[in-house]
mmCIF file with all atom_site columns, C-alpha atoms and ligand atoms in Angstrom:
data_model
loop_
_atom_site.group_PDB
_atom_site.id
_atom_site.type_symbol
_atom_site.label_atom_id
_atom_site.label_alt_id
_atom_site.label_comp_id
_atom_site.label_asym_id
_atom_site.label_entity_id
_atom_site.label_seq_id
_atom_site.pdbx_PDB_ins_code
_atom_site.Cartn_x
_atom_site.Cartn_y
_atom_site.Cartn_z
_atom_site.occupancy
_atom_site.B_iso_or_equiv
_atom_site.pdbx_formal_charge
_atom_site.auth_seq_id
_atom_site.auth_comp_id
_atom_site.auth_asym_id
_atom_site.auth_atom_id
_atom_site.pdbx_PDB_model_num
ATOM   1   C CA  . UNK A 1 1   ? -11.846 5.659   -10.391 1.00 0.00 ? 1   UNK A CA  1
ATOM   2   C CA  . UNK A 1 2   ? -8.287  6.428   -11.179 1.00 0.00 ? 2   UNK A CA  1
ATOM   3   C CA  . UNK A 1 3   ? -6.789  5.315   -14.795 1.00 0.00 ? 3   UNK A CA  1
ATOM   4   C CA  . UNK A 1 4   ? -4.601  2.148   -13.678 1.00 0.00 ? 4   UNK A CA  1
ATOM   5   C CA  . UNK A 1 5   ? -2.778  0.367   -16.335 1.00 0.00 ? 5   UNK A CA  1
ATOM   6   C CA  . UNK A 1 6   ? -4.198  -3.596  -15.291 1.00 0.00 ? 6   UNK A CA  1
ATOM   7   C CA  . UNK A 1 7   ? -1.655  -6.227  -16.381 1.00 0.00 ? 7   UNK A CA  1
ATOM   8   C CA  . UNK A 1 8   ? -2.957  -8.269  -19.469 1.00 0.00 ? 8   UNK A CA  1
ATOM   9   C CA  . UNK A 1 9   ? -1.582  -11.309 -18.396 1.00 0.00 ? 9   UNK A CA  1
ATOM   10  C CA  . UNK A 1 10  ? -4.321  -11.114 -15.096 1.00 0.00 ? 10  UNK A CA  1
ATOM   11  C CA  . UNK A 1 11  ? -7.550  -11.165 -17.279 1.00 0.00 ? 11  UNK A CA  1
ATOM   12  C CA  . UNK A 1 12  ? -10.023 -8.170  -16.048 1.00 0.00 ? 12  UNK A CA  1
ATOM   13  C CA  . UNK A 1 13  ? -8.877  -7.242  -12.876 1.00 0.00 ? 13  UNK A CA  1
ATOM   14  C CA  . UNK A 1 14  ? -10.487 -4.278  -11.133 1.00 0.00 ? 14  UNK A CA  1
ATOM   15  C CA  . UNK A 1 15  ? -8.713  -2.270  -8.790  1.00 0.00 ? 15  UNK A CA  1
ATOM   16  C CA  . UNK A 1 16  ? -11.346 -0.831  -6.537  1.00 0.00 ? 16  UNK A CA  1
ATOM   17  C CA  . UNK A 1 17  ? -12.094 0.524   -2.586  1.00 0.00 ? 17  UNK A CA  1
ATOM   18  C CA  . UNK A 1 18  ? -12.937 -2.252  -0.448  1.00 0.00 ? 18  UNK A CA  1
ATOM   19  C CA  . UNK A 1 19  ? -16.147 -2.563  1.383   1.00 0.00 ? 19  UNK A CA  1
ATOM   20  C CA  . UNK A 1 20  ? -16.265 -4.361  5.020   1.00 0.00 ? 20  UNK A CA  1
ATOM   21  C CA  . UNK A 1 21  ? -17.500 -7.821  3.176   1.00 0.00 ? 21  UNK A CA  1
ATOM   22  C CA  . UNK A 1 22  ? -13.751 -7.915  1.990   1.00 0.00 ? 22  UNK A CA  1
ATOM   23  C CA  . UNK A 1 23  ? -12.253 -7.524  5.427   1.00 0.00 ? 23  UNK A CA  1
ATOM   24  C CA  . UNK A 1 24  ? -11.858 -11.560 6.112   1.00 0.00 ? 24  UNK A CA  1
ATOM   25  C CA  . UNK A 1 25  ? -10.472 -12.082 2.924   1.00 0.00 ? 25  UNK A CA  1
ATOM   26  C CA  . UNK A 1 26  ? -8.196  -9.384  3.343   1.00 0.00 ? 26  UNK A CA  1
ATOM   27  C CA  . UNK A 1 27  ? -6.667  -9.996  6.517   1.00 0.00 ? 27  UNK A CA  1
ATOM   28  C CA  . UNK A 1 28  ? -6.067  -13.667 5.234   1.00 0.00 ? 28  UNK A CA  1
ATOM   29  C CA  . UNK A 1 29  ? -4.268  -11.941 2.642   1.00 0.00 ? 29  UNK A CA  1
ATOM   30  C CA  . UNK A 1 30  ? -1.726  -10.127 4.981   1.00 0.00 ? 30  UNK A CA  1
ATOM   31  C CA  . UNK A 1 31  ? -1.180  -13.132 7.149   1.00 0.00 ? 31  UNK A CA  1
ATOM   32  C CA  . UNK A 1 32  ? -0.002  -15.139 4.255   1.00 0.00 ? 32  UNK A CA  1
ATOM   33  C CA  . UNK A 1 33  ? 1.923   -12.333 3.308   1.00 0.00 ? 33  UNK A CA  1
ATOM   34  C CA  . UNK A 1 34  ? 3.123   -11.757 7.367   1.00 0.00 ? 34  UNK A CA  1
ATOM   35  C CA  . UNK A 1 35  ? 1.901   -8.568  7.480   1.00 0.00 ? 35  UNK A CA  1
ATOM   36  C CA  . UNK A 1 36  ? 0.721   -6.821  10.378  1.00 0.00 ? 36  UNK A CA  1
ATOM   37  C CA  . UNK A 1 37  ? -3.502  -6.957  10.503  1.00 0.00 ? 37  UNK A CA  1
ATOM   38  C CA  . UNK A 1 38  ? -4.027  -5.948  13.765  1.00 0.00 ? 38  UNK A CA  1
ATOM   39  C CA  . UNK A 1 39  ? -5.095  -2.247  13.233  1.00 0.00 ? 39  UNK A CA  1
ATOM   40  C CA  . UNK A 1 40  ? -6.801  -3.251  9.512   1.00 0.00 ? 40  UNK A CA  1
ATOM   41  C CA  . UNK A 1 41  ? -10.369 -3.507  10.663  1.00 0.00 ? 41  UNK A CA  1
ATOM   42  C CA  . UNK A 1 42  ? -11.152 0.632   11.789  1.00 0.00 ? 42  UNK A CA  1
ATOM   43  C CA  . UNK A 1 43  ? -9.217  1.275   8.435   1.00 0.00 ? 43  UNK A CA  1
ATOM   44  C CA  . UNK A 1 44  ? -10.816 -1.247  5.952   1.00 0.00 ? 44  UNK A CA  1
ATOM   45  C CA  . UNK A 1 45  ? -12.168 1.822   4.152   1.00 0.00 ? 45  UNK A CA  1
ATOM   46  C CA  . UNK A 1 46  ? -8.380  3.025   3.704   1.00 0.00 ? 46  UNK A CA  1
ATOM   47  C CA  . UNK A 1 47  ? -7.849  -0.179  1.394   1.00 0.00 ? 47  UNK A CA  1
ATOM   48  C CA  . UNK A 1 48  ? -7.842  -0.795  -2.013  1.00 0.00 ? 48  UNK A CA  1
ATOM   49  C CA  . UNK A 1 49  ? -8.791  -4.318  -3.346  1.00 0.00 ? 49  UNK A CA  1
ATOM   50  C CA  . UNK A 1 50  ? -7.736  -5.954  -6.773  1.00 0.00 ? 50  UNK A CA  1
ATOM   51  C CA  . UNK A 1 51  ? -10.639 -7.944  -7.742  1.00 0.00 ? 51  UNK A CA  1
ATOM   52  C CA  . UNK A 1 52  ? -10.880 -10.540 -10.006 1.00 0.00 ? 52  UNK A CA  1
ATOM   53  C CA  . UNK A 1 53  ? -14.138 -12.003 -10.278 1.00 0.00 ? 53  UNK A CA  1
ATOM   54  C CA  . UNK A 1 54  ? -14.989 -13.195 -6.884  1.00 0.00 ? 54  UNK A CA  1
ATOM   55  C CA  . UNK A 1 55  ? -11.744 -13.422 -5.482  1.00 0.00 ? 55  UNK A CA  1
ATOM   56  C CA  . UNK A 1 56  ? -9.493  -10.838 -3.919  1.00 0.00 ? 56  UNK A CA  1
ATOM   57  C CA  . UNK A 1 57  ? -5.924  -11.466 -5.039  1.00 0.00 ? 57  UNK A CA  1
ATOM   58  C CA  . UNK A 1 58  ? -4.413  -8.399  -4.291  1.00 0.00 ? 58  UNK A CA  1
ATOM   59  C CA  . UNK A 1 59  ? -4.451  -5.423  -1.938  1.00 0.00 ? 59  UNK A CA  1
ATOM   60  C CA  . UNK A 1 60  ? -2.884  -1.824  -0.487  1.00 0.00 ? 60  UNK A CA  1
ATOM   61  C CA  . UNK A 1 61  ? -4.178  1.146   1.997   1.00 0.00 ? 61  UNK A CA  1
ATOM   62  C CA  . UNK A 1 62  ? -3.494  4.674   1.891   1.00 0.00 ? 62  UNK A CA  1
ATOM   63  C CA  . UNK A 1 63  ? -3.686  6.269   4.984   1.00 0.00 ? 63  UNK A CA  1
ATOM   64  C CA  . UNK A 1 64  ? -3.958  9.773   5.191   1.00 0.00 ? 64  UNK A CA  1
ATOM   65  C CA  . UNK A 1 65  ? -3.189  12.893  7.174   1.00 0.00 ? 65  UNK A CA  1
ATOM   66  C CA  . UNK A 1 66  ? -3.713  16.169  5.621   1.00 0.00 ? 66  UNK A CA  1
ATOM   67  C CA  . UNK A 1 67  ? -0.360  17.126  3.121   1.00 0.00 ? 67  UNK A CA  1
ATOM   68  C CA  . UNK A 1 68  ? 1.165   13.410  4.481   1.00 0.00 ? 68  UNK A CA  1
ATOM   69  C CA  . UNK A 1 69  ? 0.080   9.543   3.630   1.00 0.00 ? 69  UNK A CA  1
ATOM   70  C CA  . UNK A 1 70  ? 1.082   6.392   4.656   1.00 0.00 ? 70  UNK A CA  1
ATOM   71  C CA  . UNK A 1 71  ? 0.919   3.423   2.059   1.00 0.00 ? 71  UNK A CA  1
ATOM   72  C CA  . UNK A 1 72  ? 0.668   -0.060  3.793   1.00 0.00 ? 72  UNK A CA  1
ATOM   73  C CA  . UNK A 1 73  ? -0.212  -2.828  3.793   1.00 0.00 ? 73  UNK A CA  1
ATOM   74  C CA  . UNK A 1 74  ? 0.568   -3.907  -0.674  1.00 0.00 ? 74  UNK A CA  1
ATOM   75  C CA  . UNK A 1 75  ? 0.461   -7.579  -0.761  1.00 0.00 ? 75  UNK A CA  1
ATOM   76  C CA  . UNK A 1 76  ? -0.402  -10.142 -3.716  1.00 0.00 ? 76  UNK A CA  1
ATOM   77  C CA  . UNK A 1 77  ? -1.819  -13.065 -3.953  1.00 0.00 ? 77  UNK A CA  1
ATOM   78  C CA  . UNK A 1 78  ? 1.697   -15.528 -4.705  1.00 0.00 ? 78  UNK A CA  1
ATOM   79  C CA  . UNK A 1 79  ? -0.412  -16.871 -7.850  1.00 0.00 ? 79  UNK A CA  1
ATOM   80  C CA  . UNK A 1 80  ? -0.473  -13.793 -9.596  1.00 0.00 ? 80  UNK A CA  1
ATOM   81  C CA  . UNK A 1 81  ? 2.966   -11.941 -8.725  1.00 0.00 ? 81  UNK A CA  1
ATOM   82  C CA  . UNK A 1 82  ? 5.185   -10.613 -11.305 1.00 0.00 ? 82  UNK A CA  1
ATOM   83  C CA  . UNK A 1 83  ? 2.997   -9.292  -13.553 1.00 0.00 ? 83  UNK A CA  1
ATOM   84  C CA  . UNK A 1 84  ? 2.747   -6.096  -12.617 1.00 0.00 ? 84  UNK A CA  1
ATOM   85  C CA  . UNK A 1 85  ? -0.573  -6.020  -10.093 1.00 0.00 ? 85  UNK A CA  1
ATOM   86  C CA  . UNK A 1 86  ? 1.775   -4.738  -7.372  1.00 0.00 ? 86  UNK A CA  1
ATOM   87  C CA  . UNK A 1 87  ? 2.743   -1.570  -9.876  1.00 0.00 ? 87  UNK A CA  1
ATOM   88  C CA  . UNK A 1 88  ? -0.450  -1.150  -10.427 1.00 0.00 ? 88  UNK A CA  1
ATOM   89  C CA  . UNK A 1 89  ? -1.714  -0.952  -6.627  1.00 0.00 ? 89  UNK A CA  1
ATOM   90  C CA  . UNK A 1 90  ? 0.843   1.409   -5.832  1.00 0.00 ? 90  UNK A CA  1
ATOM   91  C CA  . UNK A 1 91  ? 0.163   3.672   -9.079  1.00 0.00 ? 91  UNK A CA  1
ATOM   92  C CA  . UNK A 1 92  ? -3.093  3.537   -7.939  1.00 0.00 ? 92  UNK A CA  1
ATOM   93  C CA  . UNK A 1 93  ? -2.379  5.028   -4.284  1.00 0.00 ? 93  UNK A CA  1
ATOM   94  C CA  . UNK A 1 94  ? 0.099   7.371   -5.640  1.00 0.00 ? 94  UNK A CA  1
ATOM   95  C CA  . UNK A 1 95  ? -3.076  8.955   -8.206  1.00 0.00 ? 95  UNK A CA  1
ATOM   96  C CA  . UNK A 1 96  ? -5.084  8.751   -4.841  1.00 0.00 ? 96  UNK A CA  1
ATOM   97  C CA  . UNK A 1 97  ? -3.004  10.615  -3.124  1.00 0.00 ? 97  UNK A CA  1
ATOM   98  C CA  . UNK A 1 98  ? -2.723  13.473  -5.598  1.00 0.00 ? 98  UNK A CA  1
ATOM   99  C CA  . UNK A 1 99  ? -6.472  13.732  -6.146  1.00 0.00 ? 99  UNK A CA  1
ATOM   100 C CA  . UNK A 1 100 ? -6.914  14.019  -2.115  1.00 0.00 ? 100 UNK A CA  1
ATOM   101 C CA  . UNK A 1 101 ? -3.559  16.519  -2.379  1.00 0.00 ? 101 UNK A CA  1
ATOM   102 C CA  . UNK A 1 102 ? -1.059  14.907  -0.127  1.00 0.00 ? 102 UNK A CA  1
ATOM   103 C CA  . UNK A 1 103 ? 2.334   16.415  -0.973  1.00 0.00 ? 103 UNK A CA  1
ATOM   104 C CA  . UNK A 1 104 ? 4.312   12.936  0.682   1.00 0.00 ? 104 UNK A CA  1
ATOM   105 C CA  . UNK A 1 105 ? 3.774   9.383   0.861   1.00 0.00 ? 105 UNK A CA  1
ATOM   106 C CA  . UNK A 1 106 ? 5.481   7.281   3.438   1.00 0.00 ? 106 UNK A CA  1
ATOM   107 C CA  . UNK A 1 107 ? 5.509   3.796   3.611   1.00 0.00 ? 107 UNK A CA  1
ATOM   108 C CA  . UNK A 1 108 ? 7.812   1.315   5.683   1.00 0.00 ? 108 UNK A CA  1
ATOM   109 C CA  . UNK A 1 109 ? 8.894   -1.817  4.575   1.00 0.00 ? 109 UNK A CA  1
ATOM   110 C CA  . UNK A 1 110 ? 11.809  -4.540  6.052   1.00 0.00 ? 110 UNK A CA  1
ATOM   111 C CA  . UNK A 1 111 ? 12.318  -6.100  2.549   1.00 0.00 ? 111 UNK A CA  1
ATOM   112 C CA  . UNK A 1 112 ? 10.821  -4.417  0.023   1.00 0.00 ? 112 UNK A CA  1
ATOM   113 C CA  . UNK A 1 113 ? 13.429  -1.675  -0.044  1.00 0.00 ? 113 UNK A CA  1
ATOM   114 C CA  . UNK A 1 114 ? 14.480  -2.339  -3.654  1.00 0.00 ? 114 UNK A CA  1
ATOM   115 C CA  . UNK A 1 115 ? 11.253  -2.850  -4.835  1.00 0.00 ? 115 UNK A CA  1
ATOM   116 C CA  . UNK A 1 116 ? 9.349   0.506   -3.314  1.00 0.00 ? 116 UNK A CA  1
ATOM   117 C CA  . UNK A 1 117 ? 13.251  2.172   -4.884  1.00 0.00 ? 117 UNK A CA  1
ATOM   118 C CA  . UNK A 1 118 ? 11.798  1.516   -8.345  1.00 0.00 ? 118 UNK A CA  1
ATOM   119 C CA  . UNK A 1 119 ? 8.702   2.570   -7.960  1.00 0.00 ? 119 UNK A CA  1
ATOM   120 C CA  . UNK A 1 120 ? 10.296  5.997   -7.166  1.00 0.00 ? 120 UNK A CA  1
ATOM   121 C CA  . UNK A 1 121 ? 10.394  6.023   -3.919  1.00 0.00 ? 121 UNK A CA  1
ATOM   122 C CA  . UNK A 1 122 ? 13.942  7.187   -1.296  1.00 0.00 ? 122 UNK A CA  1
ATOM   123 C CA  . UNK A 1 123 ? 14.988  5.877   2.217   1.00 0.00 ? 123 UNK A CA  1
ATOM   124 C CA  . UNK A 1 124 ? 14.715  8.113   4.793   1.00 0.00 ? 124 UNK A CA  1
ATOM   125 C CA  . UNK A 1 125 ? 16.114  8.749   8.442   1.00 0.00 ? 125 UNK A CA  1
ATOM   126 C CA  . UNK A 1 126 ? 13.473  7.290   10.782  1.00 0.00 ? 126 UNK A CA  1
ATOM   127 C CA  . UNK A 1 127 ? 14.105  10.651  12.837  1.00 0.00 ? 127 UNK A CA  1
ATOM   128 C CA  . UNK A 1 128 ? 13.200  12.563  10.574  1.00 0.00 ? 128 UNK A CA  1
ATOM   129 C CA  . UNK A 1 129 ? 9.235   11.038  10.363  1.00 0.00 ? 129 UNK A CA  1
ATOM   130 C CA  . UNK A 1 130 ? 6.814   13.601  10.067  1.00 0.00 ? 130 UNK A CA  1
ATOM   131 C CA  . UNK A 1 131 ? 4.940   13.172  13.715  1.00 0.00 ? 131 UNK A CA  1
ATOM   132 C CA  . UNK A 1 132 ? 1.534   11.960  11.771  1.00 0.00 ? 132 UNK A CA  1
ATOM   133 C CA  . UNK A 1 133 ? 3.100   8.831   10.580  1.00 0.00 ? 133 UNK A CA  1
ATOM   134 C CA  . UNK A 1 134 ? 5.387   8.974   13.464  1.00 0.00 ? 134 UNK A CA  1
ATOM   135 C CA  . UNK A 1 135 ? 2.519   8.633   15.512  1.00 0.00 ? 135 UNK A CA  1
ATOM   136 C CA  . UNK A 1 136 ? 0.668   5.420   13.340  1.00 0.00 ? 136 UNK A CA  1
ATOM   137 C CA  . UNK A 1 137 ? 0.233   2.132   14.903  1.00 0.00 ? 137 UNK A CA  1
ATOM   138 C CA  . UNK A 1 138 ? 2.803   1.065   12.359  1.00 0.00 ? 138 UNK A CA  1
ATOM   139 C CA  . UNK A 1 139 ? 5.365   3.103   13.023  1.00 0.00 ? 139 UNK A CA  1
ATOM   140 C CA  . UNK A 1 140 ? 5.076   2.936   16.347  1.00 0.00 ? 140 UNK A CA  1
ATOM   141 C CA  . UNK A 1 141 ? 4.385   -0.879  17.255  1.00 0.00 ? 141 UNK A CA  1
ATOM   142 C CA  . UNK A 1 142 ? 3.889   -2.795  14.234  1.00 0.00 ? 142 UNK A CA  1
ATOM   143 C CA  . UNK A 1 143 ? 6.654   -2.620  11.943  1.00 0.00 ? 143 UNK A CA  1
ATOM   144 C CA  . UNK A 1 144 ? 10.352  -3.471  13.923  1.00 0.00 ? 144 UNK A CA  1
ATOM   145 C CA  . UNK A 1 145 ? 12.688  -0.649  14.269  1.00 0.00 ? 145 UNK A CA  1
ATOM   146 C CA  . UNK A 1 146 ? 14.716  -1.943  11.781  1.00 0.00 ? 146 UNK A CA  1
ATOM   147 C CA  . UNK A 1 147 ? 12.014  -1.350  9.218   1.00 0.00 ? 147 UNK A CA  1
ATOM   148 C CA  . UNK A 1 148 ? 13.193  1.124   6.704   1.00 0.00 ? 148 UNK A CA  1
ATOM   149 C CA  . UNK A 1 149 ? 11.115  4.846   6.392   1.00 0.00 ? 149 UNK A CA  1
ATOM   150 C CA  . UNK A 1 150 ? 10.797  5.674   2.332   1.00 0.00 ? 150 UNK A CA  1
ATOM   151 C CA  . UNK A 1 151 ? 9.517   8.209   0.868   1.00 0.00 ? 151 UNK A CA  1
ATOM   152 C CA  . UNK A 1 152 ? 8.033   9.596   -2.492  1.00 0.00 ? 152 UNK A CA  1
ATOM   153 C CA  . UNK A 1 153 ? 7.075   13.121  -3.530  1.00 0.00 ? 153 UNK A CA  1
ATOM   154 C CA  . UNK A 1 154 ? 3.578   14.087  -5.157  1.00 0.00 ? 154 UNK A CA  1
ATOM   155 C CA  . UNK A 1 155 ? 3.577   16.900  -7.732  1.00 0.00 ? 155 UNK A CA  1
ATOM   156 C CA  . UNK A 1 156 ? 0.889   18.111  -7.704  1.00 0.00 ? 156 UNK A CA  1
ATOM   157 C CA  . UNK A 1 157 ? -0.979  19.226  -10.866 1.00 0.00 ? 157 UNK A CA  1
HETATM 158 C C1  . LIG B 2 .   ? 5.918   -7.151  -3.072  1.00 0.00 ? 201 LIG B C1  1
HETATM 159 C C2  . LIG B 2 .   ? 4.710   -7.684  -3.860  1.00 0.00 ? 201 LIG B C2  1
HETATM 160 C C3  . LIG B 2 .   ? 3.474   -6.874  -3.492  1.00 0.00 ? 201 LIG B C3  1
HETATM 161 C C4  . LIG B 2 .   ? 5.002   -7.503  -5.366  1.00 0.00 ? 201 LIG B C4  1
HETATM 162 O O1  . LIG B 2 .   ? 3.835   -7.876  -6.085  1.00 0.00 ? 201 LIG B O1  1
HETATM 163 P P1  . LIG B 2 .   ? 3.915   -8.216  -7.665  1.00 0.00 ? 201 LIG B P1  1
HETATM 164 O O2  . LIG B 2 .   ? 2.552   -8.085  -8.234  1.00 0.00 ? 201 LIG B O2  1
HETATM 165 O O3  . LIG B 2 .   ? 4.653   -9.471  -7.876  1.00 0.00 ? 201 LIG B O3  1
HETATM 166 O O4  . LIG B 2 .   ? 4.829   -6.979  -8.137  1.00 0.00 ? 201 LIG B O4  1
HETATM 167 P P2  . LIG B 2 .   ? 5.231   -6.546  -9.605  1.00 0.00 ? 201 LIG B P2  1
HETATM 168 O O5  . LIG B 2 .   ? 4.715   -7.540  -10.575 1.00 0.00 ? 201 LIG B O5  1
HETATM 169 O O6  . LIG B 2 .   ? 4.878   -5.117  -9.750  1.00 0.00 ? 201 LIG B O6  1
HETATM 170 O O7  . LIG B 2 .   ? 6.829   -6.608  -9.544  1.00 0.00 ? 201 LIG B O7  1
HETATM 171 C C5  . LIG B 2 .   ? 7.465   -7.856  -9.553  1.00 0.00 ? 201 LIG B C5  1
HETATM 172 C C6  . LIG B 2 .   ? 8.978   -7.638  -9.450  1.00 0.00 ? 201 LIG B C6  1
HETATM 173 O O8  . LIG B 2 .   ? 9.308   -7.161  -8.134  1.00 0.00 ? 201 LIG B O8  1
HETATM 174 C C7  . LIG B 2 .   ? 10.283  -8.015  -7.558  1.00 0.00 ? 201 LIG B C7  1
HETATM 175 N N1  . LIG B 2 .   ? 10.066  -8.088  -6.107  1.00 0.00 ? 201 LIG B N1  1
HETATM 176 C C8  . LIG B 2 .   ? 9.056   -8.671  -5.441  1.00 0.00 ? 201 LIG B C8  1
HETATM 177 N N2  . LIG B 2 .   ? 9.237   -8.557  -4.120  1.00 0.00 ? 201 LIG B N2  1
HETATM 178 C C9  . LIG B 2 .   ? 10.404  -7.866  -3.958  1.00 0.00 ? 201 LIG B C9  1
HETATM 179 C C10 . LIG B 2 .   ? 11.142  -7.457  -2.817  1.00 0.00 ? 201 LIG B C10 1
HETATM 180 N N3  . LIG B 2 .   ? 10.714  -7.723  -1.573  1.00 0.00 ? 201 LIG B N3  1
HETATM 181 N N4  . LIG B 2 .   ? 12.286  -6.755  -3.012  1.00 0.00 ? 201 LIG B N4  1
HETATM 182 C C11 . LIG B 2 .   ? 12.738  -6.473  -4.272  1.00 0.00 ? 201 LIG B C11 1
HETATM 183 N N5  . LIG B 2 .   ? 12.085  -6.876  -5.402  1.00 0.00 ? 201 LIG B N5  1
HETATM 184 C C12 . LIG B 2 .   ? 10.937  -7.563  -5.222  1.00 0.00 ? 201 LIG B C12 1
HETATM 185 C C13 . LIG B 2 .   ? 10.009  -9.363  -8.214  1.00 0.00 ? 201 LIG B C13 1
HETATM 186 O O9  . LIG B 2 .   ? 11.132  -10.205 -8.105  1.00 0.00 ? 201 LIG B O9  1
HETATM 187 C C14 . LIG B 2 .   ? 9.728   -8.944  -9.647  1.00 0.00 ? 201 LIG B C14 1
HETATM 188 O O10 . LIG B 2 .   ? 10.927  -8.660  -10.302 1.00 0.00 ? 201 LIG B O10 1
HETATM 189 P P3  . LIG B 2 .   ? 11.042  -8.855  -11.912 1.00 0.00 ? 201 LIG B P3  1
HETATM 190 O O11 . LIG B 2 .   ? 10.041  -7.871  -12.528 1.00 0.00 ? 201 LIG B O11 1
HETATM 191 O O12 . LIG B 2 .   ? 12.455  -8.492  -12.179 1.00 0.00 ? 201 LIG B O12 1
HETATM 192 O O13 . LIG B 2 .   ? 10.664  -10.277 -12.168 1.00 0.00 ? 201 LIG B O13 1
HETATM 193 C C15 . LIG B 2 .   ? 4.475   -9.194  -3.598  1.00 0.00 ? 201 LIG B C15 1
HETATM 194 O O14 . LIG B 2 .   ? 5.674   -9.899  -3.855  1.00 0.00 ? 201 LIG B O14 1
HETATM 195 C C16 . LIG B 2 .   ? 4.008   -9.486  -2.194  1.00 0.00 ? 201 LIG B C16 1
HETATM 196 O O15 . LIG B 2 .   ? 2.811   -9.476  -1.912  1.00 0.00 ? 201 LIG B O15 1
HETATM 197 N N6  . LIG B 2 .   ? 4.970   -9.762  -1.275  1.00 0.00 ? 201 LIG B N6  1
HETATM 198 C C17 . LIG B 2 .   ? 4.631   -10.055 0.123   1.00 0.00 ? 201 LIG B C17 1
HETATM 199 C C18 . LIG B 2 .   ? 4.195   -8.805  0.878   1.00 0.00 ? 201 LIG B C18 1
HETATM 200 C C19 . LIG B 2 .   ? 5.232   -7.686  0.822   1.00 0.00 ? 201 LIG B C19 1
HETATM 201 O O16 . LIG B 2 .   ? 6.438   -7.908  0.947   1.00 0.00 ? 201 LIG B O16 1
HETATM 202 N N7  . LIG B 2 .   ? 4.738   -6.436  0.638   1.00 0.00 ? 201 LIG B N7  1
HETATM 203 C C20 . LIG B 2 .   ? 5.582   -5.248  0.524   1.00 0.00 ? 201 LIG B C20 1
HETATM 204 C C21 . LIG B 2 .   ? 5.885   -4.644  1.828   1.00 0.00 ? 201 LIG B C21 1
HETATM 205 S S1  . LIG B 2 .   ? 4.521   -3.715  2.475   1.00 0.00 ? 201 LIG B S1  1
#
């Protein structure tokens, strides 16, 4: 369990790895959110889901390929934006990522450009993908060309 600051203003949210009985609540999640679902099901194990209580109200993946990862897939329930659970998600992927070594996390996004910029992360030429996340089913039919390719640096300890 990585060390996540959870926004006070949500109550006791837990930020944990989502199990197949989450998978329908999930891709609910993402289609109010229009984001693509249609590769989410062989990857629900990828995800990580904000919990509070019962409910599901917020969610992100980290796919991974050796030194490279992709994060996808961040959406929050609109009842509990802007108080930081999105932060948190992605802090949380970004620890992930350094505990499982992966020197670069991608992620593409059509309007989140600003958003993913303060969280640290930099646009990046399309061409110059690395060919793992080239060769995702986001990257290569999910997300429009248009979508923007950032990127953000690990260091690792
Ligand atoms: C993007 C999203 C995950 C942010 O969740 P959140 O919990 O509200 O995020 P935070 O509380 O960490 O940050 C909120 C801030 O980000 C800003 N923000 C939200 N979406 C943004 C966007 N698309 N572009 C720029 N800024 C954005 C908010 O206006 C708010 O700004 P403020 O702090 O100045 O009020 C949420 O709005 C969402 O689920 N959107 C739909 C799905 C989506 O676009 N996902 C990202 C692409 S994969």
């Amino acid at each position: 369990m990585h060390q996540v600051r959870i926004p006070e203003a949500l109550g006791s949210v837990l930020l944990q790895p989502a199990t197949h009985d989450d998978l329908p609540v999930i891709l609910r999640l993402l289609e109010r959110c229009d984001l693509p679902i249609d590769d989410v099901p062989p990857i629900v194990e990828d995800f990580i889901a904000a919990r509070s209580g019962d409910a599901v109200i917020g969610t992100v993946a980290l796919e991974s390929f050796a030194s490279v990862g992709l994060l996808r897939s961040l959406a929050v329930d609109a009842d509990s934006r802007k108080h930081g659970l999105g932060r948190s998600l992605c802090e949380y992927v970004l620890q992930e990522a350094r505990r499982r070594a992966i020197g670069s996390v991608y992620l593409l996004t059509t309007d989140a450009v600003g958003y993913f910029a303060k969280l640290g992360f930099h646009e990046v030429d399309r061409a110059l993908a690395p060919d793992a996340i080239r060769e995702t089913q986001q990257f290569r039919e999910l997300c429009p060309d248009s979508a923007t390719l950032m990127c953000r640096h690990i260091r690792q300890p």
